[in-house]
């Protein structure tokens, strides 16, 4: 029986269509929307972070007479030291990161074909550790009086809450770490795996642009 053009077409493997300008725009808008949501979650997480930081500082200050700028321990016989405010930053990070994980999983990146939470949480915390290192580095530079970006001592003299150097150091450090956290969580922790059996690399676009492919007439 002679082969018809339709039969020949059906035998050809389908290739992914190049996204149209409208699809690219839709994807860009979706990513922007995710970034805004991520920022809102981050803002709420920042409030949690700062609250834990302030409570930890006040607890150790009033309960044990520990100043947040005191040396906690020296780093491997170097000139660098871990100070108490670094410890407060770590405690604040742990609480705020769990808060952020729940909101990002069920709101910012909702609709993605997710891995189980016990797989995503360690990934989210690993990304958070990277952000924590940024926060600690920036806060150290901001708090240290000899740093080129150190806060002026005549203004930030720790006389009131708004003049407390470690509060501002933690605040600025968290803000600087937000873009890096979003990028790594978008591309790794909450990346869209796509429908089951469809493979993961192309799965991103499923939730940002409607499919335009039509079936061949039977």
Coordinates of C-alpha atoms in Angstrom, one line a residue:
X1 CA 0.0 0.0 0.0
X2 CA 1.6 3.4 -1.0
X3 CA 2.7 5.7 1.8
X4 CA 0.6 8.8 2.2
X5 CA 2.0 12.2 3.3
X6 CA 0.0 11.9 6.6
X7 CA 1.6 8.5 7.3
X8 CA 5.0 10.0 6.7
X9 CA 4.3 12.9 9.0
X10 CA 3.2 10.6 11.9
X11 CA 6.5 8.7 11.7
X12 CA 8.5 11.9 12.2
X13 CA 9.7 12.4 15.8
X14 CA 8.3 15.6 17.4
X15 CA 10.8 18.2 18.4
X16 CA 10.3 20.9 20.9
X17 CA 8.9 24.0 19.3
X18 CA 11.0 27.2 19.6
X19 CA 9.2 29.5 22.1
X20 CA 7.3 32.3 20.6
X21 CA 7.8 35.9 21.8
X22 CA 4.5 35.7 23.6
X23 CA 5.7 32.5 25.4
X24 CA 9.0 34.1 26.3
X25 CA 7.1 37.2 27.7
X26 CA 4.8 34.9 29.7
X27 CA 7.8 33.1 31.1
X28 CA 9.6 36.3 32.0
X29 CA 6.4 37.6 33.8
X30 CA 6.1 34.3 35.7
X31 CA 9.7 34.5 36.9
X32 CA 9.2 38.1 37.9
X33 CA 6.1 37.1 39.8
X34 CA 8.0 34.4 41.5
X35 CA 10.8 36.8 42.5
X36 CA 8.2 39.2 44.0
X37 CA 6.7 36.4 46.0
X38 CA 10.1 35.2 47.0
X39 CA 10.9 38.8 48.1
X40 CA 7.6 39.0 50.2
X41 CA 8.5 35.7 51.8
X42 CA 12.0 36.9 52.4
X43 CA 10.6 40.1 54.0
X44 CA 8.5 38.0 56.4
X45 CA 11.5 35.8 57.0
X46 CA 13.6 38.9 57.7
X47 CA 11.2 39.9 60.4
X48 CA 11.5 36.5 61.9
X49 CA 15.3 36.6 61.5
X50 CA 15.6 40.0 63.2
X51 CA 13.2 39.0 66.0
X52 CA 15.2 35.9 66.8
X53 CA 18.5 37.9 66.6
X54 CA 17.2 40.6 69.0
X55 CA 15.7 38.1 71.4
X56 CA 19.0 36.0 71.4
X57 CA 21.0 39.2 72.0
X58 CA 18.8 40.3 74.9
X59 CA 18.6 36.8 76.4
X60 CA 22.4 36.4 76.6
X61 CA 22.9 40.0 77.6
X62 CA 20.4 40.1 80.4
X63 CA 20.7 36.5 81.4
X64 CA 24.5 36.0 81.3
X65 CA 25.9 39.5 80.9
X66 CA 27.4 38.6 77.5
X67 CA 28.0 41.5 75.0
X68 CA 27.3 40.6 71.4
X69 CA 30.6 42.0 70.2
X70 CA 32.7 39.8 72.6
X71 CA 34.9 37.1 71.1
X72 CA 33.2 33.7 71.2
X73 CA 36.3 31.8 69.9
X74 CA 39.3 32.4 67.6
X75 CA 39.3 30.9 64.1
X76 CA 42.2 28.4 63.9
X77 CA 44.9 30.5 65.5
X78 CA 44.3 33.3 62.9
X79 CA 43.6 37.0 63.5
X80 CA 39.9 36.4 62.9
X81 CA 37.4 35.7 65.6
X82 CA 33.8 34.4 65.9
X83 CA 31.8 36.8 68.0
X84 CA 28.6 36.3 69.8
X85 CA 26.6 38.2 67.2
X86 CA 27.8 35.6 64.6
X87 CA 26.2 32.9 66.8
X88 CA 23.0 35.0 67.0
X89 CA 23.0 35.3 63.2
X90 CA 23.2 31.5 62.9
X91 CA 20.3 30.9 65.3
X92 CA 18.2 33.5 63.5
X93 CA 19.1 31.9 60.2
X94 CA 17.9 28.4 61.3
X95 CA 14.5 29.6 62.5
X96 CA 13.9 32.0 59.6
X97 CA 15.0 29.5 56.9
X98 CA 12.5 26.9 58.1
X99 CA 9.8 29.6 58.0
X100 CA 10.9 30.6 54.5
X101 CA 11.0 27.0 53.2
X102 CA 7.4 26.4 54.2
X103 CA 6.1 29.6 52.5
X104 CA 8.2 29.2 49.4
X105 CA 7.3 25.5 48.9
X106 CA 3.6 26.1 49.2
X107 CA 3.2 29.6 47.8
X108 CA 6.2 31.0 45.8
X109 CA 6.8 27.8 43.8
X110 CA 3.4 26.2 44.1
X111 CA 2.3 24.2 41.1
X112 CA 5.7 22.7 40.4
X113 CA 6.0 19.0 40.4
X114 CA 7.9 18.9 43.7
X115 CA 10.2 16.4 45.3
X116 CA 9.3 15.3 48.8
X117 CA 9.9 18.0 51.5
X118 CA 12.6 15.8 53.2
X119 CA 14.6 16.1 50.1
X120 CA 14.0 19.7 49.4
X121 CA 14.5 21.0 53.0
X122 CA 18.2 19.9 53.0
X123 CA 18.6 21.5 49.6
X124 CA 17.0 24.7 50.8
X125 CA 19.1 24.8 54.0
X126 CA 22.3 24.2 51.9
X127 CA 21.4 27.2 49.7
X128 CA 20.6 29.1 52.9
X129 CA 24.1 28.3 54.3
X130 CA 25.6 30.0 51.2
X131 CA 23.3 33.0 52.0
X132 CA 24.4 32.8 55.6
X133 CA 28.0 33.0 54.7
X134 CA 27.2 36.1 52.7
X135 CA 25.3 37.5 55.6
X136 CA 28.1 36.8 58.1
X137 CA 30.8 38.3 55.7
X138 CA 28.8 41.5 55.1
X139 CA 27.8 41.9 58.7
X140 CA 31.4 41.5 59.8
X141 CA 32.5 44.2 57.4
X142 CA 29.7 46.5 58.4
X143 CA 30.2 46.0 62.2
X144 CA 34.0 46.1 62.2
X145 CA 35.2 49.6 63.0
X146 CA 38.3 49.3 60.8
X147 CA 36.4 48.1 57.7
X148 CA 36.2 50.4 54.7
X149 CA 32.4 50.0 54.8
X150 CA 32.1 49.9 58.6
X151 CA 29.3 51.9 60.2
X152 CA 30.4 55.2 61.8
X153 CA 30.9 54.8 65.5
X154 CA 29.7 58.3 66.4
X155 CA 26.2 57.3 65.1
X156 CA 26.1 53.6 65.7
X157 CA 27.3 53.6 69.2
X158 CA 25.0 50.8 70.6
X159 CA 23.3 53.3 72.9
X160 CA 19.8 52.4 71.6
X161 CA 18.3 49.6 69.5
X162 CA 18.4 51.7 66.3
X163 CA 22.0 52.5 66.9
X164 CA 23.1 48.9 67.6
X165 CA 25.8 47.9 65.1
X166 CA 25.1 44.2 65.1
X167 CA 21.4 44.8 64.3
X168 CA 22.3 46.8 61.2
X169 CA 25.0 44.4 60.3
X170 CA 22.6 41.5 60.3
X171 CA 20.0 43.5 58.4
X172 CA 22.3 44.6 55.6
X173 CA 23.8 41.1 55.3
X174 CA 20.4 39.5 54.9
X175 CA 19.4 42.0 52.2
X176 CA 22.5 41.4 50.2
X177 CA 22.0 37.6 50.3
X178 CA 18.4 37.7 48.9
X179 CA 19.2 37.6 45.1
X180 CA 21.7 34.8 45.5
X181 CA 19.2 32.8 47.6
X182 CA 16.4 33.3 45.0
X183 CA 18.6 32.2 42.1
X184 CA 19.9 29.0 43.7
X185 CA 16.5 28.0 45.0
X186 CA 14.8 28.7 41.7
X187 CA 17.3 26.6 39.7
X188 CA 17.9 23.8 42.2
X189 CA 15.7 23.4 45.2
X190 CA 12.3 24.3 43.6
X191 CA 13.1 23.6 40.0
X192 CA 10.1 22.2 38.1
X193 CA 10.7 18.5 37.5
X194 CA 7.9 18.4 34.8
X195 CA 5.2 15.8 34.6
X196 CA 6.1 12.3 35.5
X197 CA 8.0 10.6 32.7
X198 CA 8.5 13.9 30.9
X199 CA 12.0 14.5 32.1
X200 CA 13.2 17.4 34.2
X201 CA 15.1 19.8 32.0
X202 CA 12.2 21.1 30.0
X203 CA 9.8 21.1 33.0
X204 CA 10.3 24.7 34.0
X205 CA 8.1 26.2 31.3
X206 CA 5.1 24.0 32.1
X207 CA 3.8 26.5 34.7
X208 CA 4.7 29.7 32.9
X209 CA 3.4 29.4 29.4
X210 CA 0.4 27.5 28.0
X211 CA 1.0 24.7 25.6
X212 CA 0.2 25.6 22.1
X213 CA 0.9 22.2 20.5
X214 CA -2.1 20.6 18.8
X215 CA -2.6 17.0 18.0
X216 CA -2.4 15.6 14.5
X217 CA -5.7 14.9 13.0
X218 CA -6.5 11.2 13.1

